[in-house]
Protein backbone atom coordinates (compact mmCIF):
# COMPACT_ATOMS: atom_id res chain seq x y z
CA UNK A 1 0.00 0.00 0.00
CA UNK A 2 1.26 3.45 -0.89
CA UNK A 3 -0.85 6.55 -0.39
CA UNK A 4 0.11 9.80 -2.14
CA UNK A 5 -0.74 13.17 -0.67
CA UNK A 6 -0.07 16.61 -2.11
CA UNK A 7 3.54 16.47 -0.85
CA UNK A 8 4.04 13.32 1.23
CA UNK A 9 3.81 9.61 0.55
CA UNK A 10 2.57 7.15 3.17
CA UNK A 11 3.93 3.62 2.91
CA UNK A 12 4.53 0.64 5.18
CA UNK A 13 7.58 0.94 7.42
CA UNK A 14 10.48 -0.82 5.67
CA UNK A 15 13.81 -2.24 6.77
CA UNK A 16 15.98 0.58 8.04
CA UNK A 17 13.06 2.92 8.84
CA UNK A 18 12.81 1.91 12.50
CA UNK A 19 16.15 3.48 13.43
CA UNK A 20 15.16 6.77 11.76
CA UNK A 21 11.73 6.75 13.39
CA UNK A 22 13.19 5.96 16.81
CA UNK A 23 15.56 8.91 16.47
CA UNK A 24 12.66 11.20 15.42
CA UNK A 25 10.36 10.15 18.27
CA UNK A 26 13.17 10.95 20.75
CA UNK A 27 13.62 14.54 19.51
CA UNK A 28 12.58 16.87 22.38
CA UNK A 29 9.83 18.53 20.27
CA UNK A 30 8.35 15.12 19.42
CA UNK A 31 9.02 13.41 22.77
CA UNK A 32 6.93 16.12 24.44
CA UNK A 33 3.87 14.41 22.94
CA UNK A 34 4.96 10.85 22.06
CA UNK A 35 6.48 7.90 23.91
CA UNK A 36 8.69 5.62 21.81
CA UNK A 37 6.35 2.97 20.36
CA UNK A 38 6.94 -0.74 20.94
CA UNK A 39 6.48 -1.56 17.27
CA UNK A 40 7.01 0.82 14.36
CA UNK A 41 5.88 -1.94 11.98
CA UNK A 42 2.26 -1.16 12.83
CA UNK A 43 2.70 2.34 11.39
CA UNK A 44 3.07 3.90 7.97
CA UNK A 45 6.20 5.90 7.21
CA UNK A 46 5.65 9.51 6.17
CA UNK A 47 8.04 10.13 3.28
CA UNK A 48 9.00 13.44 1.68
CA UNK A 49 11.10 13.30 -1.50
CA UNK A 50 12.43 9.85 -0.55
CA UNK A 51 13.26 10.77 3.08
CA UNK A 52 11.38 9.29 6.05
CA UNK A 53 10.27 12.32 8.08
CA UNK A 54 7.83 10.67 10.50
CA UNK A 55 5.10 8.10 10.90
CA UNK A 56 1.33 7.88 10.99
CA UNK A 57 -0.85 5.14 12.43
CA UNK A 58 -4.48 4.17 12.47
CA UNK A 59 -6.75 1.80 14.38
CA UNK A 60 -10.09 0.51 13.16
CA UNK A 61 -13.12 -0.38 15.26
CA UNK A 62 -14.84 -3.09 13.24
CA UNK A 63 -18.00 -3.60 15.33
CA UNK A 64 -20.72 -2.56 12.83
CA UNK A 65 -22.60 -0.60 15.50
CA UNK A 66 -19.53 1.50 16.38
CA UNK A 67 -17.44 1.29 13.19
CA UNK A 68 -14.90 4.11 12.96
CA UNK A 69 -11.15 4.68 12.79
CA UNK A 70 -8.66 6.65 14.86
CA UNK A 71 -5.33 8.04 13.77
CA UNK A 72 -2.19 9.78 15.04
CA UNK A 73 0.98 11.21 13.50
CA UNK A 74 4.44 12.50 14.34
CA UNK A 75 7.03 14.28 12.20
CA UNK A 76 10.62 15.29 12.75
CA UNK A 77 10.86 18.76 14.28
CA UNK A 78 12.63 20.26 11.27
CA UNK A 79 9.46 19.67 9.24
CA UNK A 80 7.00 21.08 11.78
CA UNK A 81 4.91 24.04 10.67
CA UNK A 82 5.16 23.31 6.93
CA UNK A 83 1.74 21.69 6.41
CA UNK A 84 3.23 18.21 5.98
CA UNK A 85 1.46 16.75 9.03
CA UNK A 86 -1.80 18.14 7.72
CA UNK A 87 -1.08 16.56 4.32
CA UNK A 88 -0.29 13.19 5.95
CA UNK A 89 -3.46 13.24 8.10
CA UNK A 90 -5.65 14.32 5.17
CA UNK A 91 -4.15 11.60 2.95
CA UNK A 92 -4.76 8.84 5.49
CA UNK A 93 -8.22 10.22 6.34
CA UNK A 94 -9.25 10.12 2.67
CA UNK A 95 -8.13 6.50 2.42
CA UNK A 96 -9.95 5.55 5.61
CA UNK A 97 -13.16 7.20 4.38
CA UNK A 98 -13.10 6.38 0.65
CA UNK A 99 -11.35 3.01 0.58
CA UNK A 100 -12.04 1.56 4.03
CA UNK A 101 -15.61 2.89 4.28
CA UNK A 102 -15.42 4.72 7.60
CA UNK A 103 -18.02 7.40 8.20
CA UNK A 104 -16.27 8.85 11.28
CA UNK A 105 -12.64 9.35 12.31
CA UNK A 106 -11.16 10.36 15.65
CA UNK A 107 -7.87 11.87 16.76
CA UNK A 108 -6.83 12.70 20.33
CA UNK A 109 -3.95 15.16 20.65
CA UNK A 110 -2.71 16.45 23.98
CA UNK A 111 -4.94 19.38 24.93
CA UNK A 112 -1.83 21.58 25.16
CA UNK A 113 -0.55 20.64 21.68
CA UNK A 114 -1.96 23.68 19.90
CA UNK A 115 0.06 23.14 16.70
CA UNK A 116 -1.37 19.63 16.25
CA UNK A 117 -4.90 20.81 17.01
CA UNK A 118 -4.57 23.61 14.44
CA UNK A 119 -3.32 21.08 11.86
CA UNK A 120 -6.18 18.65 12.50
CA UNK A 121 -8.75 21.46 12.21
CA UNK A 122 -7.42 22.16 8.70
CA UNK A 123 -8.38 18.61 7.72
CA UNK A 124 -11.87 19.11 9.16
CA UNK A 125 -11.59 17.58 12.64
CA UNK A 126 -13.74 19.29 15.27
CA UNK A 127 -13.27 19.28 19.05
CA UNK A 128 -15.62 16.97 20.93
CA UNK A 129 -14.34 17.56 24.46
CA UNK A 130 -11.51 17.40 26.93
CA UNK A 131 -10.52 13.99 28.26
CA UNK A 132 -9.20 14.77 31.73
CA UNK A 133 -5.96 13.11 32.87
CA UNK A 134 -6.02 11.14 29.61
CA UNK A 135 -2.35 10.32 28.99
CA UNK A 136 0.72 9.93 31.15
CA UNK A 137 3.70 12.08 30.19
CA UNK A 138 6.55 9.55 30.08
CA UNK A 139 9.08 12.29 30.89
CA UNK A 140 7.43 13.55 34.10
CA UNK A 141 5.04 10.74 35.05
CA UNK A 142 2.19 13.24 35.36
CA UNK A 143 -1.25 12.80 33.82
CA UNK A 144 -2.17 15.26 31.07
CA UNK A 145 -5.45 16.19 29.42
CA UNK A 146 -6.27 15.17 25.85
CA UNK A 147 -8.63 16.71 23.34
CA UNK A 148 -10.95 14.30 21.57
CA UNK A 149 -11.62 15.45 18.03
CA UNK A 150 -13.70 13.80 15.35
CA UNK A 151 -14.40 14.12 11.68
CA UNK A 152 -17.44 12.91 9.75
CA UNK A 153 -16.86 11.74 6.19
CA UNK A 154 -18.78 14.65 4.71
CA UNK A 155 -16.61 17.14 6.66
CA UNK A 156 -13.31 15.96 5.17
CA UNK A 157 -11.65 18.90 3.42
JSON list of C-alpha atoms in Angstrom, two decimals:
[
{"chain": "A", "resi": 1, "resn": "UNK", "atom": "CA", "xyz": [0.00, 0.00, 0.00]},
{"chain": "A", "resi": 2, "resn": "UNK", "atom": "CA", "xyz": [1.26, 3.45, -0.89]},
{"chain": "A", "resi": 3, "resn": "UNK", "atom": "CA", "xyz": [-0.85, 6.55, -0.39]},
{"chain": "A", "resi": 4, "resn": "UNK", "atom": "CA", "xyz": [0.11, 9.80, -2.14]},
{"chain": "A", "resi": 5, "resn": "UNK", "atom": "CA", "xyz": [-0.74, 13.17, -0.67]},
{"chain": "A", "resi": 6, "resn": "UNK", "atom": "CA", "xyz": [-0.07, 16.61, -2.11]},
{"chain": "A", "resi": 7, "resn": "UNK", "atom": "CA", "xyz": [3.54, 16.47, -0.85]},
{"chain": "A", "resi": 8, "resn": "UNK", "atom": "CA", "xyz": [4.04, 13.32, 1.23]},
{"chain": "A", "resi": 9, "resn": "UNK", "atom": "CA", "xyz": [3.81, 9.61, 0.55]},
{"chain": "A", "resi": 10, "resn": "UNK", "atom": "CA", "xyz": [2.57, 7.15, 3.17]},
{"chain": "A", "resi": 11, "resn": "UNK", "atom": "CA", "xyz": [3.93, 3.62, 2.91]},
{"chain": "A", "resi": 12, "resn": "UNK", "atom": "CA", "xyz": [4.53, 0.64, 5.18]},
{"chain": "A", "resi": 13, "resn": "UNK", "atom": "CA", "xyz": [7.58, 0.94, 7.42]},
{"chain": "A", "resi": 14, "resn": "UNK", "atom": "CA", "xyz": [10.48, -0.82, 5.67]},
{"chain": "A", "resi": 15, "resn": "UNK", "atom": "CA", "xyz": [13.81, -2.24, 6.77]},
{"chain": "A", "resi": 16, "resn": "UNK", "atom": "CA", "xyz": [15.98, 0.58, 8.04]},
{"chain": "A", "resi": 17, "resn": "UNK", "atom": "CA", "xyz": [13.06, 2.92, 8.84]},
{"chain": "A", "resi": 18, "resn": "UNK", "atom": "CA", "xyz": [12.81, 1.91, 12.50]},
{"chain": "A", "resi": 19, "resn": "UNK", "atom": "CA", "xyz": [16.15, 3.48, 13.43]},
{"chain": "A", "resi": 20, "resn": "UNK", "atom": "CA", "xyz": [15.16, 6.77, 11.76]},
{"chain": "A", "resi": 21, "resn": "UNK", "atom": "CA", "xyz": [11.73, 6.75, 13.39]},
{"chain": "A", "resi": 22, "resn": "UNK", "atom": "CA", "xyz": [13.19, 5.96, 16.81]},
{"chain": "A", "resi": 23, "resn": "UNK", "atom": "CA", "xyz": [15.56, 8.91, 16.47]},
{"chain": "A", "resi": 24, "resn": "UNK", "atom": "CA", "xyz": [12.66, 11.20, 15.42]},
{"chain": "A", "resi": 25, "resn": "UNK", "atom": "CA", "xyz": [10.36, 10.15, 18.27]},
{"chain": "A", "resi": 26, "resn": "UNK", "atom": "CA", "xyz": [13.17, 10.95, 20.75]},
{"chain": "A", "resi": 27, "resn": "UNK", "atom": "CA", "xyz": [13.62, 14.54, 19.51]},
{"chain": "A", "resi": 28, "resn": "UNK", "atom": "CA", "xyz": [12.58, 16.87, 22.38]},
{"chain": "A", "resi": 29, "resn": "UNK", "atom": "CA", "xyz": [9.83, 18.53, 20.27]},
{"chain": "A", "resi": 30, "resn": "UNK", "atom": "CA", "xyz": [8.35, 15.12, 19.42]},
{"chain": "A", "resi": 31, "resn": "UNK", "atom": "CA", "xyz": [9.02, 13.41, 22.77]},
{"chain": "A", "resi": 32, "resn": "UNK", "atom": "CA", "xyz": [6.93, 16.12, 24.44]},
{"chain": "A", "resi": 33, "resn": "UNK", "atom": "CA", "xyz": [3.87, 14.41, 22.94]},
{"chain": "A", "resi": 34, "resn": "UNK", "atom": "CA", "xyz": [4.96, 10.85, 22.06]},
{"chain": "A", "resi": 35, "resn": "UNK", "atom": "CA", "xyz": [6.48, 7.90, 23.91]},
{"chain": "A", "resi": 36, "resn": "UNK", "atom": "CA", "xyz": [8.69, 5.62, 21.81]},
{"chain": "A", "resi": 37, "resn": "UNK", "atom": "CA", "xyz": [6.35, 2.97, 20.36]},
{"chain": "A", "resi": 38, "resn": "UNK", "atom": "CA", "xyz": [6.94, -0.74, 20.94]},
{"chain": "A", "resi": 39, "resn": "UNK", "atom": "CA", "xyz": [6.48, -1.56, 17.27]},
{"chain": "A", "resi": 40, "resn": "UNK", "atom": "CA", "xyz": [7.01, 0.82, 14.36]},
{"chain": "A", "resi": 41, "resn": "UNK", "atom": "CA", "xyz": [5.88, -1.94, 11.98]},
{"chain": "A", "resi": 42, "resn": "UNK", "atom": "CA", "xyz": [2.26, -1.16, 12.83]},
{"chain": "A", "resi": 43, "resn": "UNK", "atom": "CA", "xyz": [2.70, 2.34, 11.39]},
{"chain": "A", "resi": 44, "resn": "UNK", "atom": "CA", "xyz": [3.07, 3.90, 7.97]},
{"chain": "A", "resi": 45, "resn": "UNK", "atom": "CA", "xyz": [6.20, 5.90, 7.21]},
{"chain": "A", "resi": 46, "resn": "UNK", "atom": "CA", "xyz": [5.65, 9.51, 6.17]},
{"chain": "A", "resi": 47, "resn": "UNK", "atom": "CA", "xyz": [8.04, 10.13, 3.28]},
{"chain": "A", "resi": 48, "resn": "UNK", "atom": "CA", "xyz": [9.00, 13.44, 1.68]},
{"chain": "A", "resi": 49, "resn": "UNK", "atom": "CA", "xyz": [11.10, 13.30, -1.50]},
{"chain": "A", "resi": 50, "resn": "UNK", "atom": "CA", "xyz": [12.43, 9.85, -0.55]},
{"chain": "A", "resi": 51, "resn": "UNK", "atom": "CA", "xyz": [13.26, 10.77, 3.08]},
{"chain": "A", "resi": 52, "resn": "UNK", "atom": "CA", "xyz": [11.38, 9.29, 6.05]},
{"chain": "A", "resi": 53, "resn": "UNK", "atom": "CA", "xyz": [10.27, 12.32, 8.08]},
{"chain": "A", "resi": 54, "resn": "UNK", "atom": "CA", "xyz": [7.83, 10.67, 10.50]},
{"chain": "A", "resi": 55, "resn": "UNK", "atom": "CA", "xyz": [5.10, 8.10, 10.90]},
{"chain": "A", "resi": 56, "resn": "UNK", "atom": "CA", "xyz": [1.33, 7.88, 10.99]},
{"chain": "A", "resi": 57, "resn": "UNK", "atom": "CA", "xyz": [-0.85, 5.14, 12.43]},
{"chain": "A", "resi": 58, "resn": "UNK", "atom": "CA", "xyz": [-4.48, 4.17, 12.47]},
{"chain": "A", "resi": 59, "resn": "UNK", "atom": "CA", "xyz": [-6.75, 1.80, 14.38]},
{"chain": "A", "resi": 60, "resn": "UNK", "atom": "CA", "xyz": [-10.09, 0.51, 13.16]},
{"chain": "A", "resi": 61, "resn": "UNK", "atom": "CA", "xyz": [-13.12, -0.38, 15.26]},
{"chain": "A", "resi": 62, "resn": "UNK", "atom": "CA", "xyz": [-14.84, -3.09, 13.24]},
{"chain": "A", "resi": 63, "resn": "UNK", "atom": "CA", "xyz": [-18.00, -3.60, 15.33]},
{"chain": "A", "resi": 64, "resn": "UNK", "atom": "CA", "xyz": [-20.72, -2.56, 12.83]},
{"chain": "A", "resi": 65, "resn": "UNK", "atom": "CA", "xyz": [-22.60, -0.60, 15.50]},
{"chain": "A", "resi": 66, "resn": "UNK", "atom": "CA", "xyz": [-19.53, 1.50, 16.38]},
{"chain": "A", "resi": 67, "resn": "UNK", "atom": "CA", "xyz": [-17.44, 1.29, 13.19]},
{"chain": "A", "resi": 68, "resn": "UNK", "atom": "CA", "xyz": [-14.90, 4.11, 12.96]},
{"chain": "A", "resi": 69, "resn": "UNK", "atom": "CA", "xyz": [-11.15, 4.68, 12.79]},
{"chain": "A", "resi": 70, "resn": "UNK", "atom": "CA", "xyz": [-8.66, 6.65, 14.86]},
{"chain": "A", "resi": 71, "resn": "UNK", "atom": "CA", "xyz": [-5.33, 8.04, 13.77]},
{"chain": "A", "resi": 72, "resn": "UNK", "atom": "CA", "xyz": [-2.19, 9.78, 15.04]},
{"chain": "A", "resi": 73, "resn": "UNK", "atom": "CA", "xyz": [0.98, 11.21, 13.50]},
{"chain": "A", "resi": 74, "resn": "UNK", "atom": "CA", "xyz": [4.44, 12.50, 14.34]},
{"chain": "A", "resi": 75, "resn": "UNK", "atom": "CA", "xyz": [7.03, 14.28, 12.20]},
{"chain": "A", "resi": 76, "resn": "UNK", "atom": "CA", "xyz": [10.62, 15.29, 12.75]},
{"chain": "A", "resi": 77, "resn": "UNK", "atom": "CA", "xyz": [10.86, 18.76, 14.28]},
{"chain": "A", "resi": 78, "resn": "UNK", "atom": "CA", "xyz": [12.63, 20.26, 11.27]},
{"chain": "A", "resi": 79, "resn": "UNK", "atom": "CA", "xyz": [9.46, 19.67, 9.24]},
{"chain": "A", "resi": 80, "resn": "UNK", "atom": "CA", "xyz": [7.00, 21.08, 11.78]},
{"chain": "A", "resi": 81, "resn": "UNK", "atom": "CA", "xyz": [4.91, 24.04, 10.67]},
{"chain": "A", "resi": 82, "resn": "UNK", "atom": "CA", "xyz": [5.16, 23.31, 6.93]},
{"chain": "A", "resi": 83, "resn": "UNK", "atom": "CA", "xyz": [1.74, 21.69, 6.41]},
{"chain": "A", "resi": 84, "resn": "UNK", "atom": "CA", "xyz": [3.23, 18.21, 5.98]},
{"chain": "A", "resi": 85, "resn": "UNK", "atom": "CA", "xyz": [1.46, 16.75, 9.03]},
{"chain": "A", "resi": 86, "resn": "UNK", "atom": "CA", "xyz": [-1.80, 18.14, 7.72]},
{"chain": "A", "resi": 87, "resn": "UNK", "atom": "CA", "xyz": [-1.08, 16.56, 4.32]},
{"chain": "A", "resi": 88, "resn": "UNK", "atom": "CA", "xyz": [-0.29, 13.19, 5.95]},
{"chain": "A", "resi": 89, "resn": "UNK", "atom": "CA", "xyz": [-3.46, 13.24, 8.10]},
{"chain": "A", "resi": 90, "resn": "UNK", "atom": "CA", "xyz": [-5.65, 14.32, 5.17]},
{"chain": "A", "resi": 91, "resn": "UNK", "atom": "CA", "xyz": [-4.15, 11.60, 2.95]},
{"chain": "A", "resi": 92, "resn": "UNK", "atom": "CA", "xyz": [-4.76, 8.84, 5.49]},
{"chain": "A", "resi": 93, "resn": "UNK", "atom": "CA", "xyz": [-8.22, 10.22, 6.34]},
{"chain": "A", "resi": 94, "resn": "UNK", "atom": "CA", "xyz": [-9.25, 10.12, 2.67]},
{"chain": "A", "resi": 95, "resn": "UNK", "atom": "CA", "xyz": [-8.13, 6.50, 2.42]},
{"chain": "A", "resi": 96, "resn": "UNK", "atom": "CA", "xyz": [-9.95, 5.55, 5.61]},
{"chain": "A", "resi": 97, "resn": "UNK", "atom": "CA", "xyz": [-13.16, 7.20, 4.38]},
{"chain": "A", "resi": 98, "resn": "UNK", "atom": "CA", "xyz": [-13.10, 6.38, 0.65]},
{"chain": "A", "resi": 99, "resn": "UNK", "atom": "CA", "xyz": [-11.35, 3.01, 0.58]},
{"chain": "A", "resi": 100, "resn": "UNK", "atom": "CA", "xyz": [-12.04, 1.56, 4.03]},
{"chain": "A", "resi": 101, "resn": "UNK", "atom": "CA", "xyz": [-15.61, 2.89, 4.28]},
{"chain": "A", "resi": 102, "resn": "UNK", "atom": "CA", "xyz": [-15.42, 4.72, 7.60]},
{"chain": "A", "resi": 103, "resn": "UNK", "atom": "CA", "xyz": [-18.02, 7.40, 8.20]},
{"chain": "A", "resi": 104, "resn": "UNK", "atom": "CA", "xyz": [-16.27, 8.85, 11.28]},
{"chain": "A", "resi": 105, "resn": "UNK", "atom": "CA", "xyz": [-12.64, 9.35, 12.31]},
{"chain": "A", "resi": 106, "resn": "UNK", "atom": "CA", "xyz": [-11.16, 10.36, 15.65]},
{"chain": "A", "resi": 107, "resn": "UNK", "atom": "CA", "xyz": [-7.87, 11.87, 16.76]},
{"chain": "A", "resi": 108, "resn": "UNK", "atom": "CA", "xyz": [-6.83, 12.70, 20.33]},
{"chain": "A", "resi": 109, "resn": "UNK", "atom": "CA", "xyz": [-3.95, 15.16, 20.65]},
{"chain": "A", "resi": 110, "resn": "UNK", "atom": "CA", "xyz": [-2.71, 16.45, 23.98]},
{"chain": "A", "resi": 111, "resn": "UNK", "atom": "CA", "xyz": [-4.94, 19.38, 24.93]},
{"chain": "A", "resi": 112, "resn": "UNK", "atom": "CA", "xyz": [-1.83, 21.58, 25.16]},
{"chain": "A", "resi": 113, "resn": "UNK", "atom": "CA", "xyz": [-0.55, 20.64, 21.68]},
{"chain": "A", "resi": 114, "resn": "UNK", "atom": "CA", "xyz": [-1.96, 23.68, 19.90]},
{"chain": "A", "resi": 115, "resn": "UNK", "atom": "CA", "xyz": [0.06, 23.14, 16.70]},
{"chain": "A", "resi": 116, "resn": "UNK", "atom": "CA", "xyz": [-1.37, 19.63, 16.25]},
{"chain": "A", "resi": 117, "resn": "UNK", "atom": "CA", "xyz": [-4.90, 20.81, 17.01]},
{"chain": "A", "resi": 118, "resn": "UNK", "atom": "CA", "xyz": [-4.57, 23.61, 14.44]},
{"chain": "A", "resi": 119, "resn": "UNK", "atom": "CA", "xyz": [-3.32, 21.08, 11.86]},
{"chain": "A", "resi": 120, "resn": "UNK", "atom": "CA", "xyz": [-6.18, 18.65, 12.50]},
{"chain": "A", "resi": 121, "resn": "UNK", "atom": "CA", "xyz": [-8.75, 21.46, 12.21]},
{"chain": "A", "resi": 122, "resn": "UNK", "atom": "CA", "xyz": [-7.42, 22.16, 8.70]},
{"chain": "A", "resi": 123, "resn": "UNK", "atom": "CA", "xyz": [-8.38, 18.61, 7.72]},
{"chain": "A", "resi": 124, "resn": "UNK", "atom": "CA", "xyz": [-11.87, 19.11, 9.16]},
{"chain": "A", "resi": 125, "resn": "UNK", "atom": "CA", "xyz": [-11.59, 17.58, 12.64]},
{"chain": "A", "resi": 126, "resn": "UNK", "atom": "CA", "xyz": [-13.74, 19.29, 15.27]},
{"chain": "A", "resi": 127, "resn": "UNK", "atom": "CA", "xyz": [-13.27, 19.28, 19.05]},
{"chain": "A", "resi": 128, "resn": "UNK", "atom": "CA", "xyz": [-15.62, 16.97, 20.93]},
{"chain": "A", "resi": 129, "resn": "UNK", "atom": "CA", "xyz": [-14.34, 17.56, 24.46]},
{"chain": "A", "resi": 130, "resn": "UNK", "atom": "CA", "xyz": [-11.51, 17.40, 26.93]},
{"chain": "A", "resi": 131, "resn": "UNK", "atom": "CA", "xyz": [-10.52, 13.99, 28.26]},
{"chain": "A", "resi": 132, "resn": "UNK", "atom": "CA", "xyz": [-9.20, 14.77, 31.73]},
{"chain": "A", "resi": 133, "resn": "UNK", "atom": "CA", "xyz": [-5.96, 13.11, 32.87]},
{"chain": "A", "resi": 134, "resn": "UNK", "atom": "CA", "xyz": [-6.02, 11.14, 29.61]},
{"chain": "A", "resi": 135, "resn": "UNK", "atom": "CA", "xyz": [-2.35, 10.32, 28.99]},
{"chain": "A", "resi": 136, "resn": "UNK", "atom": "CA", "xyz": [0.72, 9.93, 31.15]},
{"chain": "A", "resi": 137, "resn": "UNK", "atom": "CA", "xyz": [3.70, 12.08, 30.19]},
{"chain": "A", "resi": 138, "resn": "UNK", "atom": "CA", "xyz": [6.55, 9.55, 30.08]},
{"chain": "A", "resi": 139, "resn": "UNK", "atom": "CA", "xyz": [9.08, 12.29, 30.89]},
{"chain": "A", "resi": 140, "resn": "UNK", "atom": "CA", "xyz": [7.43, 13.55, 34.10]},
{"chain": "A", "resi": 141, "resn": "UNK", "atom": "CA", "xyz": [5.04, 10.74, 35.05]},
{"chain": "A", "resi": 142, "resn": "UNK", "atom": "CA", "xyz": [2.19, 13.24, 35.36]},
{"chain": "A", "resi": 143, "resn": "UNK", "atom": "CA", "xyz": [-1.25, 12.80, 33.82]},
{"chain": "A", "resi": 144, "resn": "UNK", "atom": "CA", "xyz": [-2.17, 15.26, 31.07]},
{"chain": "A", "resi": 145, "resn": "UNK", "atom": "CA", "xyz": [-5.45, 16.19, 29.42]},
{"chain": "A", "resi": 146, "resn": "UNK", "atom": "CA", "xyz": [-6.27, 15.17, 25.85]},
{"chain": "A", "resi": 147, "resn": "UNK", "atom": "CA", "xyz": [-8.63, 16.71, 23.34]},
{"chain": "A", "resi": 148, "resn": "UNK", "atom": "CA", "xyz": [-10.95, 14.30, 21.57]},
{"chain": "A", "resi": 149, "resn": "UNK", "atom": "CA", "xyz": [-11.62, 15.45, 18.03]},
{"chain": "A", "resi": 150, "resn": "UNK", "atom": "CA", "xyz": [-13.70, 13.80, 15.35]},
{"chain": "A", "resi": 151, "resn": "UNK", "atom": "CA", "xyz": [-14.40, 14.12, 11.68]},
{"chain": "A", "resi": 152, "resn": "UNK", "atom": "CA", "xyz": [-17.44, 12.91, 9.75]},
{"chain": "A", "resi": 153, "resn": "UNK", "atom": "CA", "xyz": [-16.86, 11.74, 6.19]},
{"chain": "A", "resi": 154, "resn": "UNK", "atom": "CA", "xyz": [-18.78, 14.65, 4.71]},
{"chain": "A", "resi": 155, "resn": "UNK", "atom": "CA", "xyz": [-16.61, 17.14, 6.66]},
{"chain": "A", "resi": 156, "resn": "UNK", "atom": "CA", "xyz": [-13.31, 15.96, 5.17]},
{"chain": "A", "resi": 157, "resn": "UNK", "atom": "CA", "xyz": [-11.65, 18.90, 3.42]}
]
